[in-house]
Tab-separated table of C-alpha atoms and ligand atoms in Angstrom:
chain	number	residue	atom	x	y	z
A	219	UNK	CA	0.000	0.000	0.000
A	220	UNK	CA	2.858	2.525	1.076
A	221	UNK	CA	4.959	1.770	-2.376
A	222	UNK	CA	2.098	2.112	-4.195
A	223	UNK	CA	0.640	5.786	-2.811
A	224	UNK	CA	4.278	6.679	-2.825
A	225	UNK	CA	4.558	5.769	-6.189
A	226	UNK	CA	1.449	7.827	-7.287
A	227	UNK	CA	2.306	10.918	-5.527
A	228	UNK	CA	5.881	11.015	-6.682
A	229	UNK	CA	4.637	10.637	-10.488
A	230	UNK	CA	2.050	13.534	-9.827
A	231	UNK	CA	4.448	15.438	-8.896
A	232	UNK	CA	7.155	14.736	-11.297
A	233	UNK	CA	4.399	15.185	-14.854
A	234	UNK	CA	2.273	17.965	-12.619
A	235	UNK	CA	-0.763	16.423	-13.286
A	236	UNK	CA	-3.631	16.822	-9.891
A	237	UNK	CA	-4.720	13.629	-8.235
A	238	UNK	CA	-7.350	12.405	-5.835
A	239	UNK	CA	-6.723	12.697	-2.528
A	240	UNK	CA	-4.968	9.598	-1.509
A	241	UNK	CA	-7.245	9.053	1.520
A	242	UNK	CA	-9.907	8.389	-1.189
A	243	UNK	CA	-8.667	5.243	-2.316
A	244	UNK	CA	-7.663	4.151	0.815
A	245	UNK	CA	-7.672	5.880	4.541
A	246	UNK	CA	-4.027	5.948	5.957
A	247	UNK	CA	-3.155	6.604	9.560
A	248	UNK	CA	-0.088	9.517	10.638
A	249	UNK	CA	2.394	7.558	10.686
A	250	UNK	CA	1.852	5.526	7.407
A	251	UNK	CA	1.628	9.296	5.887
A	252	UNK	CA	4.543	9.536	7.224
A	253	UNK	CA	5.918	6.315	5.393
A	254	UNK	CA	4.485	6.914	2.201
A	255	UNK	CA	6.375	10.449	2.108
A	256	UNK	CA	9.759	8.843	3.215
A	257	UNK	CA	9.045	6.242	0.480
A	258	UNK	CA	8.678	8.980	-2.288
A	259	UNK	CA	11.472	10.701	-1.329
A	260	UNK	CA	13.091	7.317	-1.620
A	261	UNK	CA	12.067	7.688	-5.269
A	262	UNK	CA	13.337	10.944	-5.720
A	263	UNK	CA	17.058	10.254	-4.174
A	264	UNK	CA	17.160	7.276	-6.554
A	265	UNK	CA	16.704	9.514	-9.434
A	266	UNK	CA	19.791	11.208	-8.012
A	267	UNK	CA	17.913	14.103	-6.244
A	268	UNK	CA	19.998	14.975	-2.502
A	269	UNK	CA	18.644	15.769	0.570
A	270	UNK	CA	18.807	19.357	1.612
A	271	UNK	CA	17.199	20.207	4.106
A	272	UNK	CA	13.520	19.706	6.395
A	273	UNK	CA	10.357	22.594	6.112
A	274	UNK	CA	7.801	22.824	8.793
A	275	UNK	CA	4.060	23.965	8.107
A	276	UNK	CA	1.256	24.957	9.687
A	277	UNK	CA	3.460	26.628	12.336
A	278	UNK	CA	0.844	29.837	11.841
A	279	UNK	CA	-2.613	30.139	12.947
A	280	UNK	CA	-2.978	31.956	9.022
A	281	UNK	CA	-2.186	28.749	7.484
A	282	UNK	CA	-3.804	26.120	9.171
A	283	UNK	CA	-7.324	28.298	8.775
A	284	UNK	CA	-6.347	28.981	4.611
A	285	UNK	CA	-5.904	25.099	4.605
A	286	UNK	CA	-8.312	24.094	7.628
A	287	UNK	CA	-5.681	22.142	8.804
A	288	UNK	CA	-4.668	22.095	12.121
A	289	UNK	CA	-1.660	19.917	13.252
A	290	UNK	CA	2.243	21.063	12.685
A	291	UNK	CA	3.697	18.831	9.922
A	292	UNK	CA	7.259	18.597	8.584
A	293	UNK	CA	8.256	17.818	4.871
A	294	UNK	CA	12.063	17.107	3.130
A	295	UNK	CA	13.368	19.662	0.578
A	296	UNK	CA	15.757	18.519	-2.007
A	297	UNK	CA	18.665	19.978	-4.057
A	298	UNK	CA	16.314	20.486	-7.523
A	299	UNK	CA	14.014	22.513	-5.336
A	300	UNK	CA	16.344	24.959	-3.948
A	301	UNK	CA	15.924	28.204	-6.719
A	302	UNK	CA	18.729	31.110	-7.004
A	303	UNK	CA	17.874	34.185	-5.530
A	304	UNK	CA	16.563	36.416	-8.629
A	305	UNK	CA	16.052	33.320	-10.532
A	306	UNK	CA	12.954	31.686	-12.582
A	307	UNK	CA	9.992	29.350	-11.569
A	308	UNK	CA	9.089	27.279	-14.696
A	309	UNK	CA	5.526	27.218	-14.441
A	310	UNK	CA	5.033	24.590	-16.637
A	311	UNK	CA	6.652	22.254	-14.017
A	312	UNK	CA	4.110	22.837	-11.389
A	313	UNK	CA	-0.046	22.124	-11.064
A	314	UNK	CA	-1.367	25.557	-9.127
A	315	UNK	CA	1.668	26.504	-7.414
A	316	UNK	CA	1.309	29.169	-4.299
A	317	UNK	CA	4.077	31.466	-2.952
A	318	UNK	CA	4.606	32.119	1.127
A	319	UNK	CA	6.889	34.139	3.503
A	320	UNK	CA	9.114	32.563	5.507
A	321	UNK	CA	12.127	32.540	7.454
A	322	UNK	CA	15.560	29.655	6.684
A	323	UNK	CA	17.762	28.689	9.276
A	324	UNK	CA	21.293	27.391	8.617
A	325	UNK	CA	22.402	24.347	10.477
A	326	UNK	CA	26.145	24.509	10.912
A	327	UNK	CA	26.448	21.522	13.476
A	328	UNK	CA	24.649	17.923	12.470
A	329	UNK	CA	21.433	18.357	14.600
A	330	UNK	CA	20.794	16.113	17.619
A	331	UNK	CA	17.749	15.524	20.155
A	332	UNK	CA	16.567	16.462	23.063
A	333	UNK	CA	17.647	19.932	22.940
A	334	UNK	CA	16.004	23.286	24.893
A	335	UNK	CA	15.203	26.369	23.258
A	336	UNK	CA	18.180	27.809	24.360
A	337	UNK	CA	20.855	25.433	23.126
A	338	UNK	CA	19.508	24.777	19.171
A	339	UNK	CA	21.009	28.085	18.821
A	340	UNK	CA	24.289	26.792	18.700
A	341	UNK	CA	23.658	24.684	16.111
A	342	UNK	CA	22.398	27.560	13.840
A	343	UNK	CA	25.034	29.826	11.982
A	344	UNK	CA	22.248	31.719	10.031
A	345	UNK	CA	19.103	33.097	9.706
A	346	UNK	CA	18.015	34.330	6.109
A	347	UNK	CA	14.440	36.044	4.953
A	348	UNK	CA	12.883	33.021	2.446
A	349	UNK	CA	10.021	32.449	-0.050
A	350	UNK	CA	8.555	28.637	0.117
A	351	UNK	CA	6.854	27.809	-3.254
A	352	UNK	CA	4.385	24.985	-2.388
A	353	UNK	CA	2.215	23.171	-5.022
A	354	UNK	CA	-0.191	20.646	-3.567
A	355	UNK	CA	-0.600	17.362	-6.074
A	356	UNK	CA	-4.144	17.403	-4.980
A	357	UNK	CA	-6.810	18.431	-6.941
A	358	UNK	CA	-8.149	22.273	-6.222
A	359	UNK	CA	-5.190	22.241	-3.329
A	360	UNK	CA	-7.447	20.239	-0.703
A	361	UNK	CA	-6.321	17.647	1.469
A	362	UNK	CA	-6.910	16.246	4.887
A	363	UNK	CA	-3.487	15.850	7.159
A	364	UNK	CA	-2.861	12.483	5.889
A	365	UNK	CA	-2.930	13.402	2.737
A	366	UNK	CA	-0.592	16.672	2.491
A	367	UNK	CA	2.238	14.468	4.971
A	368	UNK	CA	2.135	12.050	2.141
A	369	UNK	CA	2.475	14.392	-0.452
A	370	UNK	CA	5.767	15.934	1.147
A	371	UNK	CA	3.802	18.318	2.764
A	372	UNK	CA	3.172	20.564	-1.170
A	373	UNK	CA	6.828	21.508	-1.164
A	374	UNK	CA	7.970	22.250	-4.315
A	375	UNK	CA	10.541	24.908	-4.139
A	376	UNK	CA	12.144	27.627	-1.982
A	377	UNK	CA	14.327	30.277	-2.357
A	378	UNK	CA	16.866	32.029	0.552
A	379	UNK	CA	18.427	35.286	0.612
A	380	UNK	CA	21.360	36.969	2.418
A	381	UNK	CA	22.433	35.047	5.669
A	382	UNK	CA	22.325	36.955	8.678
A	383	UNK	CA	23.510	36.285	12.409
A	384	UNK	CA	21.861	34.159	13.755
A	385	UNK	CA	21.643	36.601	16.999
A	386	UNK	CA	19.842	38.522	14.746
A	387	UNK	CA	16.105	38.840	16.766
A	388	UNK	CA	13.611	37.144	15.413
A	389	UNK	CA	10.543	37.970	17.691
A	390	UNK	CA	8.920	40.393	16.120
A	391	UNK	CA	9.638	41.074	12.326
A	392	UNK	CA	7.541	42.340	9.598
A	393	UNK	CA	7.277	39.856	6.617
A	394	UNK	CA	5.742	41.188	3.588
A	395	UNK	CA	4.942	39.215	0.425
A	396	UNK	CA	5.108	41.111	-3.022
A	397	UNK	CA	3.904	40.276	-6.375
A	398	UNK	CA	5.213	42.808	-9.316
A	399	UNK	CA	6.051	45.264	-6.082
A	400	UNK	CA	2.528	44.975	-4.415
A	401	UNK	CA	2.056	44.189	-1.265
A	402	UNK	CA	-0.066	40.613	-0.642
A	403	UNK	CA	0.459	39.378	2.259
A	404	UNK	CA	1.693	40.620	5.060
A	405	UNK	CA	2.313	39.570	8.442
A	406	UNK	CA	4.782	38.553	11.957
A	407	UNK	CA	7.653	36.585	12.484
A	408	UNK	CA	5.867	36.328	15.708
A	409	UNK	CA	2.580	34.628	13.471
A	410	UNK	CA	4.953	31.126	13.569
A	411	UNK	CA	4.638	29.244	16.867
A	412	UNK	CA	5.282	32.541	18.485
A	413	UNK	CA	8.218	32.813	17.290
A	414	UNK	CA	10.258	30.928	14.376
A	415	UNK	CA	13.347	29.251	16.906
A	416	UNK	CA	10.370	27.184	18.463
A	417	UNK	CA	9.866	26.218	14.724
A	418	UNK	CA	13.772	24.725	14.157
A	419	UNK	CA	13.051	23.341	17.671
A	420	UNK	CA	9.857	21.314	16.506
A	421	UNK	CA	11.816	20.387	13.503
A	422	UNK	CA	14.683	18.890	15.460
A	423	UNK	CA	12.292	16.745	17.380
A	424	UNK	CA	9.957	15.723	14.517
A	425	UNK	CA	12.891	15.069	12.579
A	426	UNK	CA	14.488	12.886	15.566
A	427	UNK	CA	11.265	10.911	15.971
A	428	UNK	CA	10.910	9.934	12.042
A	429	UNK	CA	14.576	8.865	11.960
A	430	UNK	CA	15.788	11.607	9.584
A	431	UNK	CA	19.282	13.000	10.202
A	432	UNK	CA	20.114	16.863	9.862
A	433	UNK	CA	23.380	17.417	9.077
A	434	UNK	CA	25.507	20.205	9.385
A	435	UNK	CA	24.810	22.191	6.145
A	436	UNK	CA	21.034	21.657	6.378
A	437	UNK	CA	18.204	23.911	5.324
A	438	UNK	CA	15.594	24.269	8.378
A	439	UNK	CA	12.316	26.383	6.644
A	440	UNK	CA	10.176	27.567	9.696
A	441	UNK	CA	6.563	27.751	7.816
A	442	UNK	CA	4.762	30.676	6.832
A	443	UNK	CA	3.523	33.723	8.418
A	444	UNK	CA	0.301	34.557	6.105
A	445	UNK	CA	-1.782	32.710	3.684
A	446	UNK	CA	0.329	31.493	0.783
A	447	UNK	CA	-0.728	33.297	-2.425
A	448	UNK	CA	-1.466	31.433	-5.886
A	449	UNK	CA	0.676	32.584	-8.377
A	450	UNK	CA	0.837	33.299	-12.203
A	451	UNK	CA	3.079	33.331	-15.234
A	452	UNK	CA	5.198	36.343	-15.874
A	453	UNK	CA	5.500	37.635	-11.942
A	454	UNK	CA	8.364	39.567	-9.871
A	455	UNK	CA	7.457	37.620	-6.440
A	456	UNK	CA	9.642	39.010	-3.414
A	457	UNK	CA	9.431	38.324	0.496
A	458	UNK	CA	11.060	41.130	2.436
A	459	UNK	CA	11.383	40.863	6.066
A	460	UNK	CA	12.334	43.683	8.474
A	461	UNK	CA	15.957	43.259	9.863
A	462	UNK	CA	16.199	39.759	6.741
A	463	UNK	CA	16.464	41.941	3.788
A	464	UNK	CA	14.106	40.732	0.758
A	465	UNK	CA	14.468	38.078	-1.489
A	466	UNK	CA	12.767	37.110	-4.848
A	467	UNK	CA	12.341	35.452	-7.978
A	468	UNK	CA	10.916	35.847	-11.240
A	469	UNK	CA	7.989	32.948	-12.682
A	470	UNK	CA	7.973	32.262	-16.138
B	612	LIG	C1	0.998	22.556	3.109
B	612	LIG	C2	2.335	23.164	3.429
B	612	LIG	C3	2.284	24.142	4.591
B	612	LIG	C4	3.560	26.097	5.649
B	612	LIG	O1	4.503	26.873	5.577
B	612	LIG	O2	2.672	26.210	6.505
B	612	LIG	C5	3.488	24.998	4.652
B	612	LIG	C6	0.126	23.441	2.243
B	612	LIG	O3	-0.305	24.501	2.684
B	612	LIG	O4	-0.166	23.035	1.105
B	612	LIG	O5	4.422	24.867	3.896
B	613	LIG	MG1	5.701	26.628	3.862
């Protein structure tokens, strides 16, 4: 059953055509979601796709009510999703893809568990301003929480701009989103879990608990502060974040 989901999700993904909700065909607990995404990552890393990094979601109040979802999840980003700062989205590869504004960590130490608020910091040498691109493989972008774990949690790409101390504050910072230099969506660093370090800390232990390593090196994408915001051909899409700097990318 998990090979098989695994298998159908990954090929959604890869030709960008919409599916059924997996839970349709079958209901699926948690933890088999949890399987079935570790399985088409599996797939992925055969085709010769590395392991970059992990993204948390629904870490804001904003997105589990856009998604009416309402548990934390965590998803694995890979190497081909990672886009240049300034670069281009190819459209064309993606179903009904939706931009966000978020906030990247930088793990400089290989990540281990437990560990207190206070002492992931050390493991952290940067903290960057960051657009996630997600693109949910379901039809009309609705899923239960089974569903969007098994699909990787929509990611689909992100982008990360300047690294900045990681003693840079995070409590507190405005994060706008931008299409062609208009202001969508705007929000609070604050918005995610209160505030985004208890967001690398939930990743650590979700991470621990599901047997996936961080390593030194490591992405660490906190979730989004607003509502994630569909986007079109032909767009300038920037995140700025007070304090972060700004950070775009062009779709095409
Ligand atoms: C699931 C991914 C959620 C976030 O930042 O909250 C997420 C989705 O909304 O499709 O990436
Ligand atoms: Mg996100």
């Amino acid at each position: 059953m998990i090979t098989e989901l695994a298998q159908i999700v990954d090929q959604a993904a890869q030709t960008a055509r919409a599916i059924a909700q997996l839970s349709h065909r079958q209901p699926f607990s948690e933890t088999e979601a949890y399987a079935i995404q570790a399985a088409s990552l599996a797939r992925r890393y055969e085709r010769g796709e590395r392991f970059v990094g992990v993204k948390m979601g629904f870490t804001s109040r904003a997105k589990m009510e856009q998604m009416g979802v309402h548990d934390m999840i965590w998803g694995r980003l890979t190497d081909t999703m990672l886009l240049q700062e300034g670069g281009e989205l190819y459209m064309d590869q993606l179903i009904h893809p939706r931009a966000e504004p978020e906030i990247c960590f930088r793990v400089s130490r290989d990540l281990t568990w437990p560990l207190r608020l206070e002492e992931i910091r050390a493991y952290i040498d940067g903290v960057a301003a960051a657009i996630e691109v997600i693109d949910s493989r379901y039809e009309n972008f609705k899923f239960s929480l089974e569903d969007v774990i098994a699909d990787n949690c929509s990611s689909a790409a992100f982008v990360v701009g300047e690294w900045h101390s990681p003693e840079t504050t995070l409590d507190d910072l405005e994060m706008e989103l931008k299409i062609d230099g208009q202001t969508v969506q705007q929000g609070s660093s604050a918005a995610i879990l209160g505030n985004p370090w208890e967001s690398a800390l939930a990743a650590a232990r979700l991470a621990h608990q599901y047997g996936q390593a961080i390593p030194a090196g490591s992405y660490l994408m906190a979730g989004a502060a607003t509502p994630a915001v569909f986007l079109e051909r032909g767009q300038l899409v920037e995140v700025e974040v007070a304090g972060l700097g700004s950070v775009g990318f062009m779709t095409r």
